[in-house]
Amino acid sequence: MAKTLEAIADHGNDGFYTGKRAQKLVEGVRAQGGNWTMADLANYKVIEREPLRFDYRGVHIVTASPPSSGGVLLATILNIVEGYDFANLGPVDRIHVLTEAMRRAYRDRSFILGDPDFVQMPIRLLTSKDYAAGLRCSIRMDRATPSSSLPEGRVVEGGTDTTHFSIIDADGNMAAVTASVNLPMGSGFIIPGTGVLLNNEMDDFALAANQANAYGLIGTDANAAKPGKRMLSTMSPTFAFAPDRVAVIGTPGGSRIATMVLIGLLEFVEGKTAAEIVATPRFHHQYLPDAISAEAGAIAKDDAALLRARGHTISDGERPWGNMNLVIWDLRSNTLSGGSDPRGVVGKIDVR
Ligand code: DON
């Protein structure tokens, strides 16, 4: 691995994607039955994308654009939530509203989003206040909306690593970096002699229509695998600019990344500290499976009963809940505070 990194440091892209090292990578994969070619590597280019920008209650958010779905999910959910007097809602109403917003946003992820180089997506519409207002109209406060009743809704069997760091330096430079090999240890294969661990991000594609991936996410043509196409991610490295504070936030967690960052942003807007934000018990809804997945302590017992009475299904969080890292810059006192998730490193993920 060190030699491979040195080759990249010495020769840039060519130290990895072409020449002797590329040959070694291709041979190593092909020897195990894979089908990589030299052209696959030579043609791979890092693409810089414009980040997605939107505002939530006076806070300017700059976050990941497609091919991650994270930013679109955050924009849709927060735009829906903005229409409620969120600060004054009780805990049950808050969870209900957030769940209904998550359900609708992840529905769109399932049917619309994919690699922007392959799929035309109405991103401006999806992230607009008007679109959110339309979605909000379909939310009843007394009942959960069954996901299967939303347009394009289908019932599928629920299927059942990544790291994030947040930096603000002394000059005010900021970095929110989420890096992923997808499931723990990626594909579980290191190409001999290179130290390069292969990811298994292919699972982030919809490999068959409506077949859930390792995170239970479904998808259709928009996120179908095609040569040269990038798979849909949920990674959501995010900057949030409030008038008096700035946050750099992100987390691993597969399909739940966007909703973990969402809950973090809501707490940031409410003035919580970095340490409080990373420790908050979390819950999540991703359209299908049609259930709220809740971490211990996220929903009080009595509140759970009230939510069930509204038609929500609540399940225990079946897998660990991310490893959020967050920095807040308080512009009034010009101080920085960091929060690192007390849950620690994400453990085993059940891959079906
Ligand atoms: O890009 C994505 O959305 C996934 N590859 C992220 C996977 C992940 O967060 C795994 N760690 N918990």
PDB file of N, CA and C and ligand atoms in Angstrom, residues 68 109 161-163 178 180-184 201 204 215 217 232-235 251-255 257 319 322 346 349, ligand 1:
ATOM      1  N   SER A  68     -24.055  11.521  -5.327  1.00  0.00           N
ATOM      2  CA  SER A  68     -24.607  11.149  -4.020  1.00  0.00           C
ATOM      3  C   SER A  68     -26.039  11.656  -3.969  1.00  0.00           C
ATOM      4  N   ARG A 109     -35.446   9.133  -4.157  1.00  0.00           N
ATOM      5  CA  ARG A 109     -34.131   8.496  -4.361  1.00  0.00           C
ATOM      6  C   ARG A 109     -34.296   7.177  -5.119  1.00  0.00           C
ATOM      7  N   ASP A 161     -16.813   0.137   4.034  1.00  0.00           N
ATOM      8  CA  ASP A 161     -17.035   0.997   5.193  1.00  0.00           C
ATOM      9  C   ASP A 161     -16.445   2.338   4.923  1.00  0.00           C
ATOM     10  N   THR A 162     -17.062   2.759   5.681  1.00  0.00           N
ATOM     11  CA  THR A 162     -17.030   4.199   5.371  1.00  0.00           C
ATOM     12  C   THR A 162     -16.496   4.997   6.561  1.00  0.00           C
ATOM     13  N   THR A 163     -15.854   6.116   6.281  1.00  0.00           N
ATOM     14  CA  THR A 163     -15.386   6.968   7.360  1.00  0.00           C
ATOM     15  C   THR A 163     -15.647   8.422   6.993  1.00  0.00           C
ATOM     16  N   THR A 178     -16.141  12.370   3.342  1.00  0.00           N
ATOM     17  CA  THR A 178     -16.637  11.020   3.577  1.00  0.00           C
ATOM     18  C   THR A 178     -16.012  10.116   2.526  1.00  0.00           C
ATOM     19  N   SER A 180     -15.540   5.981   1.233  1.00  0.00           N
ATOM     20  CA  SER A 180     -16.244   4.719   1.425  1.00  0.00           C
ATOM     21  C   SER A 180     -15.662   3.586   0.586  1.00  0.00           C
ATOM     22  N   VAL A 181     -15.542   2.392   1.190  1.00  0.00           N
ATOM     23  CA  VAL A 181     -15.359   1.164   0.405  1.00  0.00           C
ATOM     24  C   VAL A 181     -16.646   0.343   0.462  1.00  0.00           C
ATOM     25  N   ASN A 182     -17.710   0.977   0.901  1.00  0.00           N
ATOM     26  CA  ASN A 182     -19.053   0.419   1.067  1.00  0.00           C
ATOM     27  C   ASN A 182     -19.114  -0.506   2.274  1.00  0.00           C
ATOM     28  N   LEU A 183     -19.259  -1.813   2.100  1.00  0.00           N
ATOM     29  CA  LEU A 183     -19.423  -2.690   3.266  1.00  0.00           C
ATOM     30  C   LEU A 183     -18.072  -2.892   3.954  1.00  0.00           C
ATOM     31  N   PRO A 184     -18.084  -3.329   5.221  1.00  0.00           N
ATOM     32  CA  PRO A 184     -16.816  -3.489   5.930  1.00  0.00           C
ATOM     33  C   PRO A 184     -15.821  -4.329   5.123  1.00  0.00           C
ATOM     34  N   GLU A 201     -18.607  -1.129  -4.031  1.00  0.00           N
ATOM     35  CA  GLU A 201     -19.603  -0.072  -4.268  1.00  0.00           C
ATOM     36  C   GLU A 201     -20.630  -0.484  -5.319  1.00  0.00           C
ATOM     37  N   ASP A 204     -24.084  -0.341  -4.450  1.00  0.00           N
ATOM     38  CA  ASP A 204     -24.815   0.934  -4.411  1.00  0.00           C
ATOM     39  C   ASP A 204     -25.636   1.153  -5.689  1.00  0.00           C
ATOM     40  N   TYR A 215     -28.325  -2.287   2.159  1.00  0.00           N
ATOM     41  CA  TYR A 215     -28.927  -1.331   3.095  1.00  0.00           C
ATOM     42  C   TYR A 215     -30.444  -1.288   2.960  1.00  0.00           C
ATOM     43  N   LEU A 217     -32.054  -0.529   0.332  1.00  0.00           N
ATOM     44  CA  LEU A 217     -32.488   0.483  -0.634  1.00  0.00           C
ATOM     45  C   LEU A 217     -32.874  -0.189  -1.941  1.00  0.00           C
ATOM     46  N   LEU A 232     -25.248   5.384  -7.198  1.00  0.00           N
ATOM     47  CA  LEU A 232     -25.839   6.394  -6.318  1.00  0.00           C
ATOM     48  C   LEU A 232     -25.326   6.181  -4.897  1.00  0.00           C
ATOM     49  N   SER A 233     -24.863   7.260  -4.301  1.00  0.00           N
ATOM     50  CA  SER A 233     -24.368   7.202  -2.925  1.00  0.00           C
ATOM     51  C   SER A 233     -25.360   7.911  -2.013  1.00  0.00           C
ATOM     52  N   THR A 234     -25.187   7.752  -0.699  1.00  0.00           N
ATOM     53  CA  THR A 234     -25.949   8.567   0.247  1.00  0.00           C
ATOM     54  C   THR A 234     -25.004   9.442   1.072  1.00  0.00           C
ATOM     55  N   MET A 235     -23.716   9.405   0.733  1.00  0.00           N
ATOM     56  CA  MET A 235     -22.737  10.182   1.509  1.00  0.00           C
ATOM     57  C   MET A 235     -23.116  11.657   1.492  1.00  0.00           C
ATOM     58  N   THR A 251     -20.941  11.636   8.331  1.00  0.00           N
ATOM     59  CA  THR A 251     -20.892  10.352   9.035  1.00  0.00           C
ATOM     60  C   THR A 251     -20.881   9.201   8.039  1.00  0.00           C
ATOM     61  N   PRO A 252     -20.370   8.025   8.414  1.00  0.00           N
ATOM     62  CA  PRO A 252     -20.705   6.818   7.665  1.00  0.00           C
ATOM     63  C   PRO A 252     -22.100   6.344   8.064  1.00  0.00           C
ATOM     64  N   GLY A 253     -22.551   5.236   7.480  1.00  0.00           N
ATOM     65  CA  GLY A 253     -23.833   4.671   7.907  1.00  0.00           C
ATOM     66  C   GLY A 253     -24.731   4.210   6.774  1.00  0.00           C
ATOM     67  N   GLY A 254     -24.167   4.057   5.571  1.00  0.00           N
ATOM     68  CA  GLY A 254     -24.960   3.523   4.462  1.00  0.00           C
ATOM     69  C   GLY A 254     -26.163   4.399   4.167  1.00  0.00           C
ATOM     70  N   SER A 255     -27.322   3.762   4.029  1.00  0.00           N
ATOM     71  CA  SER A 255     -28.526   4.506   3.631  1.00  0.00           C
ATOM     72  C   SER A 255     -28.931   5.548   4.669  1.00  0.00           C
ATOM     73  N   ILE A 257     -26.976   7.669   6.202  1.00  0.00           N
ATOM     74  CA  ILE A 257     -26.062   8.805   6.334  1.00  0.00           C
ATOM     75  C   ILE A 257     -26.840  10.122   6.274  1.00  0.00           C
ATOM     76  N   ARG A 319     -28.712  -2.242  12.940  1.00  0.00           N
ATOM     77  CA  ARG A 319     -27.252  -2.188  12.789  1.00  0.00           C
ATOM     78  C   ARG A 319     -26.738  -0.902  13.422  1.00  0.00           C
ATOM     79  N   GLY A 322     -23.672   4.679  12.712  1.00  0.00           N
ATOM     80  CA  GLY A 322     -22.750   5.688  12.200  1.00  0.00           C
ATOM     81  C   GLY A 322     -21.665   6.097  13.169  1.00  0.00           C
ATOM     82  N   VAL A 346     -18.232   1.923  13.286  1.00  0.00           N
ATOM     83  CA  VAL A 346     -19.372   1.095  12.895  1.00  0.00           C
ATOM     84  C   VAL A 346     -18.939  -0.353  12.815  1.00  0.00           C
ATOM     85  N   ILE A 349     -21.991  -5.250   9.489  1.00  0.00           N
ATOM     86  CA  ILE A 349     -23.240  -4.984   8.800  1.00  0.00           C
ATOM     87  C   ILE A 349     -23.731  -6.301   8.222  1.00  0.00           C
TER      88      ILE A 349
HETATM   89  O1  DON B   1     -21.921   5.711  -0.770  1.00  0.00           O
HETATM   90  C1  DON B   1     -22.728   5.170  -0.026  1.00  0.00           C
HETATM   91  O2  DON B   1     -23.830   5.618   0.235  1.00  0.00           O
HETATM   92  C2  DON B   1     -22.298   3.868   0.688  1.00  0.00           C
HETATM   93  N1  DON B   1     -21.241   3.236  -0.069  1.00  0.00           N
HETATM   94  C3  DON B   1     -21.872   4.191   2.107  1.00  0.00           C
HETATM   95  C4  DON B   1     -21.536   2.939   2.889  1.00  0.00           C
HETATM   96  C5  DON B   1     -21.322   3.197   4.345  1.00  0.00           C
HETATM   97  O3  DON B   1     -21.566   4.261   4.855  1.00  0.00           O
HETATM   98  C6  DON B   1     -20.836   2.020   5.119  1.00  0.00           C
HETATM   99  N2  DON B   1     -20.546   2.368   6.494  1.00  0.00           N
HETATM  100  N3  DON B   1     -21.229   2.303   7.424  1.00  0.00           N
END
